[in-house]
PDB file of C-alpha atoms in Angstrom:
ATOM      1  CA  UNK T   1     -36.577   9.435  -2.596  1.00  0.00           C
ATOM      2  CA  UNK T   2     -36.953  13.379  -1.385  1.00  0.00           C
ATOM      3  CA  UNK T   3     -34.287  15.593  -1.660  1.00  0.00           C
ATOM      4  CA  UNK T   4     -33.963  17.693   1.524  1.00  0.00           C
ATOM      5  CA  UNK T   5     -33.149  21.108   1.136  1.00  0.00           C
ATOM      6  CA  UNK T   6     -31.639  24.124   3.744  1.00  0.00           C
ATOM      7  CA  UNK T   7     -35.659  25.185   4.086  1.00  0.00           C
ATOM      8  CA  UNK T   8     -36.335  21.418   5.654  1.00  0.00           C
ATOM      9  CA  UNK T   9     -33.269  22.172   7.729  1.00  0.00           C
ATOM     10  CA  UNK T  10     -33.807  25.588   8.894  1.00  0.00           C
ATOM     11  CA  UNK T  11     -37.837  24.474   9.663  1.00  0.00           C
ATOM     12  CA  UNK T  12     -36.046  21.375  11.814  1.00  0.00           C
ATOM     13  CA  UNK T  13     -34.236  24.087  13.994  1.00  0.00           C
ATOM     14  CA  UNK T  14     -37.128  25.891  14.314  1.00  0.00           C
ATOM     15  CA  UNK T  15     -39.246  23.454  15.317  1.00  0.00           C
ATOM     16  CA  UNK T  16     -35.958  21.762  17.719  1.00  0.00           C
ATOM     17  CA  UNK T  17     -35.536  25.429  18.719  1.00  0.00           C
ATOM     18  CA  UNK T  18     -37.196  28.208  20.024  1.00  0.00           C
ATOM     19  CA  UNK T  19     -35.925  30.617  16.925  1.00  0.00           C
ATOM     20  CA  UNK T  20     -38.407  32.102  14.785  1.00  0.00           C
ATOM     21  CA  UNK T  21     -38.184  31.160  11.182  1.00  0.00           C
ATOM     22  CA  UNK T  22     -36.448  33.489   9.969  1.00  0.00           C
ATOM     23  CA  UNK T  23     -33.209  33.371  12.301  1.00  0.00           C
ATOM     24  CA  UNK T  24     -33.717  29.306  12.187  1.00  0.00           C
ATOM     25  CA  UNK T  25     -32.819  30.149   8.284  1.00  0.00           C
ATOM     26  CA  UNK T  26     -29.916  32.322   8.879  1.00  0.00           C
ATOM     27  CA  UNK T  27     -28.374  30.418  11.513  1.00  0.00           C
ATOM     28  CA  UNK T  28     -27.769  27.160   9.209  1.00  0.00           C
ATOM     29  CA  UNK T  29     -26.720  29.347   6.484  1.00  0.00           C
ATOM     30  CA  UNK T  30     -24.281  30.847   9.293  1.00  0.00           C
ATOM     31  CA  UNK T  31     -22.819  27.787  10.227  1.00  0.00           C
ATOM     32  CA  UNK T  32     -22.695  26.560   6.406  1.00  0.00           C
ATOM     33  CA  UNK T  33     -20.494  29.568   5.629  1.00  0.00           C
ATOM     34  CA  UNK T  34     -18.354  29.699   8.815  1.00  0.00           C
ATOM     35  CA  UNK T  35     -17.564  25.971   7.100  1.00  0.00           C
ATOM     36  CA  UNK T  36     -17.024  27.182   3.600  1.00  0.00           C
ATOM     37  CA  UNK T  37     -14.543  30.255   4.912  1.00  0.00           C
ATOM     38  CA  UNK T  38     -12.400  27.449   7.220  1.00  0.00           C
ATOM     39  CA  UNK T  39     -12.145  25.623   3.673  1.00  0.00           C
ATOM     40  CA  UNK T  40     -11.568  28.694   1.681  1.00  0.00           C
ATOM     41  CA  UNK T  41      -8.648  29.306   3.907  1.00  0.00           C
ATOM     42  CA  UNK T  42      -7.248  25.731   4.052  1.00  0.00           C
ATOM     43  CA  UNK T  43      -8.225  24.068   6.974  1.00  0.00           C
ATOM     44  CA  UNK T  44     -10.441  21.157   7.577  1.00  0.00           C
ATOM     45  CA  UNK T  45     -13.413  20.790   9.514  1.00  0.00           C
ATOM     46  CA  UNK T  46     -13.724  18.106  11.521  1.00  0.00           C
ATOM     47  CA  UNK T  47     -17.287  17.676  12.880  1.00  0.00           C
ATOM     48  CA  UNK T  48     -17.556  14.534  15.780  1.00  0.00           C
ATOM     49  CA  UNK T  49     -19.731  12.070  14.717  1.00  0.00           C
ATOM     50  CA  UNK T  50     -20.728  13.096  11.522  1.00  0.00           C
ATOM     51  CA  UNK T  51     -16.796  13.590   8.831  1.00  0.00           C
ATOM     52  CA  UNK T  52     -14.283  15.459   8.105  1.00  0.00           C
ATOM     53  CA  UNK T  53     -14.473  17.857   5.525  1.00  0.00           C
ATOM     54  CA  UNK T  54     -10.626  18.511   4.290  1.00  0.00           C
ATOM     55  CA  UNK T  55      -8.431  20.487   1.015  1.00  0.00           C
ATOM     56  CA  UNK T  56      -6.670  18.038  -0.792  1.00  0.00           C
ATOM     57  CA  UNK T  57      -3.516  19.846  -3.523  1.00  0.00           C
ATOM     58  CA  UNK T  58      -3.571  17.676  -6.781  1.00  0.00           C
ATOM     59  CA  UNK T  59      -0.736  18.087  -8.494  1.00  0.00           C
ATOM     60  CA  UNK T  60      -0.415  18.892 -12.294  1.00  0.00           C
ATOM     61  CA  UNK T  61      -1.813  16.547 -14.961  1.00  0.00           C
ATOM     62  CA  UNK T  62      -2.083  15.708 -18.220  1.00  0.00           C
ATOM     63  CA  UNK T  63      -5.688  15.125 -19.163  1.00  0.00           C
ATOM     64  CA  UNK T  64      -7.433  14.462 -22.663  1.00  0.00           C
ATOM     65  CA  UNK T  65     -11.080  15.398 -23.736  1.00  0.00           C
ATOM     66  CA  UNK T  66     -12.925  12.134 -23.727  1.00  0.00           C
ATOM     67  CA  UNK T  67     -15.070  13.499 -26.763  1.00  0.00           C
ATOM     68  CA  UNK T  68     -11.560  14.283 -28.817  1.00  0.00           C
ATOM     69  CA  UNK T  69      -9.002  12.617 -27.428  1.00  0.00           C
ATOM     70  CA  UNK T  70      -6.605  15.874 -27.238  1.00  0.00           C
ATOM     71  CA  UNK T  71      -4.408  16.364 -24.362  1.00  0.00           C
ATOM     72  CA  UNK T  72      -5.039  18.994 -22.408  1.00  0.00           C
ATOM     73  CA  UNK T  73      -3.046  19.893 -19.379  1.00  0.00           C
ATOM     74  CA  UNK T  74      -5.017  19.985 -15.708  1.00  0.00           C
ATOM     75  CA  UNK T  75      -3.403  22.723 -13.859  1.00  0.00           C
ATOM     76  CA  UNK T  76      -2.657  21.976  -9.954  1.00  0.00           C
ATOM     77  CA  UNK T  77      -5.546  23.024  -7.939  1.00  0.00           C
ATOM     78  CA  UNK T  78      -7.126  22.403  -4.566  1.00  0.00           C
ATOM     79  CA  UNK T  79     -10.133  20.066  -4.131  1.00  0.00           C
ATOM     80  CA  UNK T  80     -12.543  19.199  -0.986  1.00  0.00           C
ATOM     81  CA  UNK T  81     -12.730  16.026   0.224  1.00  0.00           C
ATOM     82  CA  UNK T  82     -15.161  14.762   2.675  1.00  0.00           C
ATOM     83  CA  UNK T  83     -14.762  11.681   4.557  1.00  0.00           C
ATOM     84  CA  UNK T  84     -17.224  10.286   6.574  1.00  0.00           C
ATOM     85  CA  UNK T  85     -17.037   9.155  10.232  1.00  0.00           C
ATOM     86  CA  UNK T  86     -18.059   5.616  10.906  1.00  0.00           C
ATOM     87  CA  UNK T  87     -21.528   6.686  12.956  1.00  0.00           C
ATOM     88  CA  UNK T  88     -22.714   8.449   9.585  1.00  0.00           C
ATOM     89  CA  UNK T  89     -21.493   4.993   7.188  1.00  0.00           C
ATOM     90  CA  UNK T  90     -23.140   3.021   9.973  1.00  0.00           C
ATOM     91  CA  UNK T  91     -26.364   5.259  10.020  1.00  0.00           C
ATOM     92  CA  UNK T  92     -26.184   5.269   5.975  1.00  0.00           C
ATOM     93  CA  UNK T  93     -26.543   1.247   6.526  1.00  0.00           C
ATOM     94  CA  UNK T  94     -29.173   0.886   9.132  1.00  0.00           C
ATOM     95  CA  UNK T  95     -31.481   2.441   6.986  1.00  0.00           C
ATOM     96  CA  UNK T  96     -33.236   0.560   4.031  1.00  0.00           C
ATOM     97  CA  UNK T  97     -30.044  -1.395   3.280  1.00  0.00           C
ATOM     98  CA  UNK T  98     -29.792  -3.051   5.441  1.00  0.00           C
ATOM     99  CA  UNK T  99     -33.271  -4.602   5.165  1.00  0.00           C
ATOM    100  CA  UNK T 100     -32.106  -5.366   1.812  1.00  0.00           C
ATOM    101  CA  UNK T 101     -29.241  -7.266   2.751  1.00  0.00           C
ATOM    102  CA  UNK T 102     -31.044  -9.020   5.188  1.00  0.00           C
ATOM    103  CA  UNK T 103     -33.874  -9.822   2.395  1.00  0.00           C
ATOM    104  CA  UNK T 104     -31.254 -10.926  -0.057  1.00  0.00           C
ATOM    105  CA  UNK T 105     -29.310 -13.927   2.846  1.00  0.00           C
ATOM    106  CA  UNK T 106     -32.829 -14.579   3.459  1.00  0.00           C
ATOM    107  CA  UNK T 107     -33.739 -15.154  -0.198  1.00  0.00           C
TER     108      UNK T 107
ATOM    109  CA  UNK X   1     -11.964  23.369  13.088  1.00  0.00           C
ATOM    110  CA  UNK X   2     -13.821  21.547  15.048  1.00  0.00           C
ATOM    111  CA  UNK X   3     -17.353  21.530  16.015  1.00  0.00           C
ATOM    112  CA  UNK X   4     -16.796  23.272  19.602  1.00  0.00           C
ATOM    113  CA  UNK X   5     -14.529  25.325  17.407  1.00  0.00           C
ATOM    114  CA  UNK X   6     -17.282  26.185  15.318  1.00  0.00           C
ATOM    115  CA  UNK X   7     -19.793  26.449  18.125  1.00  0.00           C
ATOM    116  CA  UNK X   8     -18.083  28.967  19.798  1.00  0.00           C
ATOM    117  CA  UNK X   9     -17.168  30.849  16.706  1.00  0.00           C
ATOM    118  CA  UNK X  10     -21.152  30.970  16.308  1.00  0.00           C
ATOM    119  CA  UNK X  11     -22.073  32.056  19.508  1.00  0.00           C
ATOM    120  CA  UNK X  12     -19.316  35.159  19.290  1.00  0.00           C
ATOM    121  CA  UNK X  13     -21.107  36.142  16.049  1.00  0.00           C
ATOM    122  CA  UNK X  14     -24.761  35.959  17.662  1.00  0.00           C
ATOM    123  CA  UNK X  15     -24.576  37.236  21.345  1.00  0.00           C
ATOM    124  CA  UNK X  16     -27.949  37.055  21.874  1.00  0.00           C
ATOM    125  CA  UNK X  17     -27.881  33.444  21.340  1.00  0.00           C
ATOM    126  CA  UNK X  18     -27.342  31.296  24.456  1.00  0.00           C
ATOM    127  CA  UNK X  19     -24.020  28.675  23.581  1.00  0.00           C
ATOM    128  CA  UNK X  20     -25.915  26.176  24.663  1.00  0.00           C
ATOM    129  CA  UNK X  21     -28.831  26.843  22.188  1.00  0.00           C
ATOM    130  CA  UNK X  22     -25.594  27.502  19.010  1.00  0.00           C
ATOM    131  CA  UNK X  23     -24.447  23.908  20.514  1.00  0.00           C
ATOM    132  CA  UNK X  24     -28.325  22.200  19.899  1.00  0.00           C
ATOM    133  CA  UNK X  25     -28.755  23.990  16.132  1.00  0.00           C
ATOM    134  CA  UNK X  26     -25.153  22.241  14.864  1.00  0.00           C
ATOM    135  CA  UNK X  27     -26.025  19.600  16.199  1.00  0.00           C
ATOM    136  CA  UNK X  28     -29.417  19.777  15.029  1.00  0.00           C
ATOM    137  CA  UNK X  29     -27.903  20.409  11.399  1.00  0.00           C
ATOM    138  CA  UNK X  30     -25.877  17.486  11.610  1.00  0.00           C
ATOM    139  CA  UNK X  31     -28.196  15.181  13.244  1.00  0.00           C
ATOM    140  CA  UNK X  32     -31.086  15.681  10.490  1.00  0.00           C
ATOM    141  CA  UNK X  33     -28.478  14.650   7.674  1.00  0.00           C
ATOM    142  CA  UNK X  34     -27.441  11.579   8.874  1.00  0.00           C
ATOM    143  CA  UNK X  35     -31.116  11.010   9.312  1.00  0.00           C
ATOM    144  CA  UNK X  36     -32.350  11.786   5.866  1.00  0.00           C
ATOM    145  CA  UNK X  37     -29.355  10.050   4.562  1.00  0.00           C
ATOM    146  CA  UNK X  38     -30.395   7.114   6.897  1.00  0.00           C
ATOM    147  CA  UNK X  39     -33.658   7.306   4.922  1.00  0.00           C
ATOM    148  CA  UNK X  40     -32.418   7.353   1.500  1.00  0.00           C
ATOM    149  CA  UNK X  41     -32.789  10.927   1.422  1.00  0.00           C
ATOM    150  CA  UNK X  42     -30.712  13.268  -0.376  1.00  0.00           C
ATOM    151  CA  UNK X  43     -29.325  16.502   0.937  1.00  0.00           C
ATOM    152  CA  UNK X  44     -28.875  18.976  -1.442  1.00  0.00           C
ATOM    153  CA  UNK X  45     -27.680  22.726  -0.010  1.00  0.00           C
ATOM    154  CA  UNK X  46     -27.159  24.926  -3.083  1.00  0.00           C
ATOM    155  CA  UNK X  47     -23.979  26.628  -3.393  1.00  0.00           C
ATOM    156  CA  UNK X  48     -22.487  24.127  -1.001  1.00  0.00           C
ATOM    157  CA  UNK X  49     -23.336  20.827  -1.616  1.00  0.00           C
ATOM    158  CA  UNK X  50     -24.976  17.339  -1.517  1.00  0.00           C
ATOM    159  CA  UNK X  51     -24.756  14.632  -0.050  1.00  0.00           C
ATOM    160  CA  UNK X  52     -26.453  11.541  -1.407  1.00  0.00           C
ATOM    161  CA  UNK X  53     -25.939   7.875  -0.900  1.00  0.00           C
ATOM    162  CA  UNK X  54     -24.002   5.708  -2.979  1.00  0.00           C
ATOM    163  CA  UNK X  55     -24.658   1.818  -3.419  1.00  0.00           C
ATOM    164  CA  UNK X  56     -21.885  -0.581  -3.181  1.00  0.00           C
ATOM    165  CA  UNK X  57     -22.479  -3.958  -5.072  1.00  0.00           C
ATOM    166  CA  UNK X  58     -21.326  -7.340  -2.767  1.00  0.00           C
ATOM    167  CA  UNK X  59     -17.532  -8.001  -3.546  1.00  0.00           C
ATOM    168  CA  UNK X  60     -14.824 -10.403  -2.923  1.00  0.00           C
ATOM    169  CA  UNK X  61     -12.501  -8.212  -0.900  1.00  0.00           C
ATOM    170  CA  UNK X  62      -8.879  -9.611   0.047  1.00  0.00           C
ATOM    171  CA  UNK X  63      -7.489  -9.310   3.508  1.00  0.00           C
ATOM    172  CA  UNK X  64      -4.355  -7.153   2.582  1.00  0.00           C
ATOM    173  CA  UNK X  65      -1.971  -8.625   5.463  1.00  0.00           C
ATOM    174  CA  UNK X  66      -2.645 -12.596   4.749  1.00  0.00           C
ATOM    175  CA  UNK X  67      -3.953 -12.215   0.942  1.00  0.00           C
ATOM    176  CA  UNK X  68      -6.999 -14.163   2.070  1.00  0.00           C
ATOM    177  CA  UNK X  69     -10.578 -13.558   0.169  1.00  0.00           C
ATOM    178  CA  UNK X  70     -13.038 -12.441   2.161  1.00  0.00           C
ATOM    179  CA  UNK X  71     -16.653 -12.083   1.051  1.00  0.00           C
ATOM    180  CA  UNK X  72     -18.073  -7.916   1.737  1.00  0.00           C
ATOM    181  CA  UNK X  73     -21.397  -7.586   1.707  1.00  0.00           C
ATOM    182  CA  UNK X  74     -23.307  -4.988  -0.571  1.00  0.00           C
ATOM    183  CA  UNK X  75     -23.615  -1.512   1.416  1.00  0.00           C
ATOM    184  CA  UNK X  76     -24.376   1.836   1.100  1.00  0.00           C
ATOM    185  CA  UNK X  77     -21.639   4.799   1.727  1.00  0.00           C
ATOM    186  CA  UNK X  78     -22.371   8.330   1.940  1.00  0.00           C
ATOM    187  CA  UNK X  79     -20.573  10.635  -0.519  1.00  0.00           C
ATOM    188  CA  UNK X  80     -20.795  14.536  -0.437  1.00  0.00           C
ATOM    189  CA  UNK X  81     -20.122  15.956  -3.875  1.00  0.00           C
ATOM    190  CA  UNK X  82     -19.106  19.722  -3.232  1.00  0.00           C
ATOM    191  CA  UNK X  83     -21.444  23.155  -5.104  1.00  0.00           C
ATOM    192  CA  UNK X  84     -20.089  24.866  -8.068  1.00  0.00           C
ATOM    193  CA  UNK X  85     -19.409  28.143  -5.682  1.00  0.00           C
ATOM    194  CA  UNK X  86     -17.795  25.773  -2.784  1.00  0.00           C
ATOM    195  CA  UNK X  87     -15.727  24.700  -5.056  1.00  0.00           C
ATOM    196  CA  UNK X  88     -14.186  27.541  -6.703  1.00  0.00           C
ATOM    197  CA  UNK X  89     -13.820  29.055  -3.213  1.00  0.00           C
ATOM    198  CA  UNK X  90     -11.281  26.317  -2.616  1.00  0.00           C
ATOM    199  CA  UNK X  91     -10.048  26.378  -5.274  1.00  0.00           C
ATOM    200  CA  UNK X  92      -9.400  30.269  -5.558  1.00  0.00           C
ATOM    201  CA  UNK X  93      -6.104  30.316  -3.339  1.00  0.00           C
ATOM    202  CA  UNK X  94      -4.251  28.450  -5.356  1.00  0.00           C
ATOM    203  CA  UNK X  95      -5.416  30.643  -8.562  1.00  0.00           C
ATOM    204  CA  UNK X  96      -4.502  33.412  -6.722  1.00  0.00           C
ATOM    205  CA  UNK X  97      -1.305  32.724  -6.139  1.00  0.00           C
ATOM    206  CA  UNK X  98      -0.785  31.884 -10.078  1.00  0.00           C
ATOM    207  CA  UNK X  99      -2.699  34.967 -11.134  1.00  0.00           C
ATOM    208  CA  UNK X 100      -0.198  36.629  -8.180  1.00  0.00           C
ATOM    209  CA  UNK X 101       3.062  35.481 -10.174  1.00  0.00           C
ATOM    210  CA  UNK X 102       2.289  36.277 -13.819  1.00  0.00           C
ATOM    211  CA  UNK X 103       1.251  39.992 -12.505  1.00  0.00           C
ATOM    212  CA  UNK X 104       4.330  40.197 -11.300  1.00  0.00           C
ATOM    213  CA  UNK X 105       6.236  38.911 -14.216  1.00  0.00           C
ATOM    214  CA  UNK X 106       4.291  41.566 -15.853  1.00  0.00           C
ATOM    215  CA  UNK X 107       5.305  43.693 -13.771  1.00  0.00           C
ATOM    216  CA  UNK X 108       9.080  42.771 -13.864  1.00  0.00           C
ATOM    217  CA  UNK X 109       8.721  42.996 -17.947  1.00  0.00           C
ATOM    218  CA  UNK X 110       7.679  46.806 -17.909  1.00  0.00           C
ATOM    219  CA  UNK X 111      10.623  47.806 -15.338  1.00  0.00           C
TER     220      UNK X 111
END
C-alpha cells in the first residue's frame, strides 16, 4: 500500500494539464484551502460524485481519561464530518475487494 | 458549496486560467482519489487530511422495516479522518465565541 501525497496530485494535474509544475502545486493547494475556509466558516462542501464534507455541533459531555478513569468534562465544539457519495463507496469496492469477496464465495 | 461553486470561485481567483481548465484540475483532484482509494491507496494531504480505506468484516444485518436477517457481505468504506490544523480551524468559531463571552464578563467585572 502507497500513501499518495499533494506532490502525486499536483504532478497528476500537471501531467492532465498544461500547467507547469509549479502552478499544478498551487492550484490543488488552492482548491484544498478554498475547502478548508467554506468549513472554517460553517458550511459544507458538497462535491458531485465524490462526498460531502459537513460541521457537525456536539454538544457538551462528560468524558473520563481511559488511563485514570477521572471525569473530565468535553466542552461543545464543532467537528467535520465527511460522508461519502455512493460512486466513491462503489469505487472503494471495485477495487481489490471485491476480488476478495469473490475469492472467498468461490472458496 | 458546491463544486461549480467552487469552480467558479477558482477561476475568479486565477484569471488567467480558462474555467474550463479550473473545471478539469477539481475534477482531476477528485478523480485521482477515488482512484488511489480504488487501489488501496491512501491519501494523505498534510494539514488537511486523509483518507484511507476501512475494512468491514461480513455481518448479519437486519432489515429494519420487517426485522428480517439479512446476510451483508464484507466491504470496504472510505473514511476521511480530518489534519490537526483542519481541525482546529473548525473548531475555532465555536472557541471564539467562548473566549468572546468570558472577555466580556471580564470586561463587565472591571466597570
Amino acid at each position: 500500500m502507497t500513501t499518495v501525497t499533494r506532490a502525486h496530485l499536483a504532478e497528476h494535474i500537471y501531467s492532465q494539464v498544461g500547467l507547469s509544475r509549479h502552478e499544478s502545486a498551487d492550484l490543488l493547494e488552492g482548491v484544498l484551502e478554498k475547502i478548508a475556509a467554506t468549513l472554517e466558516e460553517g458550511h459544507s462542501v458538497k462535491l458531485s460524485g465524490f462526498g460531502t464534507f459537513s460541521v457537525r455541533q456536539k454538544g457538551r459531555r462528560t468524558g473520563r481519561n481511559p488511563k485514570t478513569g477521572v471525569e473530565v468534562p468535553i466542552m461543545p465544539r464543532s467537528v467535520l464530518v465527511f460522508r461519502p457519495s455512493q460512486i466513491l463507496k462503489n469505487g472503494v469496492n471495485e477495487g481489490s475487494g471485491t476480488k476478495r469477496m469473490k475469492a472467498g464465495r468461490e472458496a | 458549496m458546491t463544486k461549480s461553486e467552487l469552480i467558479a470561485e477558482l477561476a475568479a481567483a486565477n484569471p488567467h486560467l480558462l474555467s474550463r481548465d479550473v473545471e478539469i484540475i477539481v475534477q482531476t483532484i477528485f478523480d485521482e482519489i477515488t482512484a488511489a482509494l480504488a487501489r488501496g491507496d491512501r491519501v494523505e494531504l498534510r494539514g488537511f487530511g486523509a483518507f484511507v480505506i476501512k475494512h468491514r468484516d461480513a455481518r448479519t444485518g437486519r432489515n429494519p422495516r420487517t426485522g428480517d436477517a439479512v446476510d451483508v457481505d464484507e466491504k470496504h468504506v472510505p473514511f476521511f479522518k480530518a489534519g490537526k490544523e483542519l481541525r482546529e480551524r473548525v473548531n475555532r468559531n465555536a472557541g471564539r465565541k467562548r473566549r468572546a463571552v468570558t472577555s466580556s464578563d471580564n470586561a463587565a467585572d472591571r466597570l
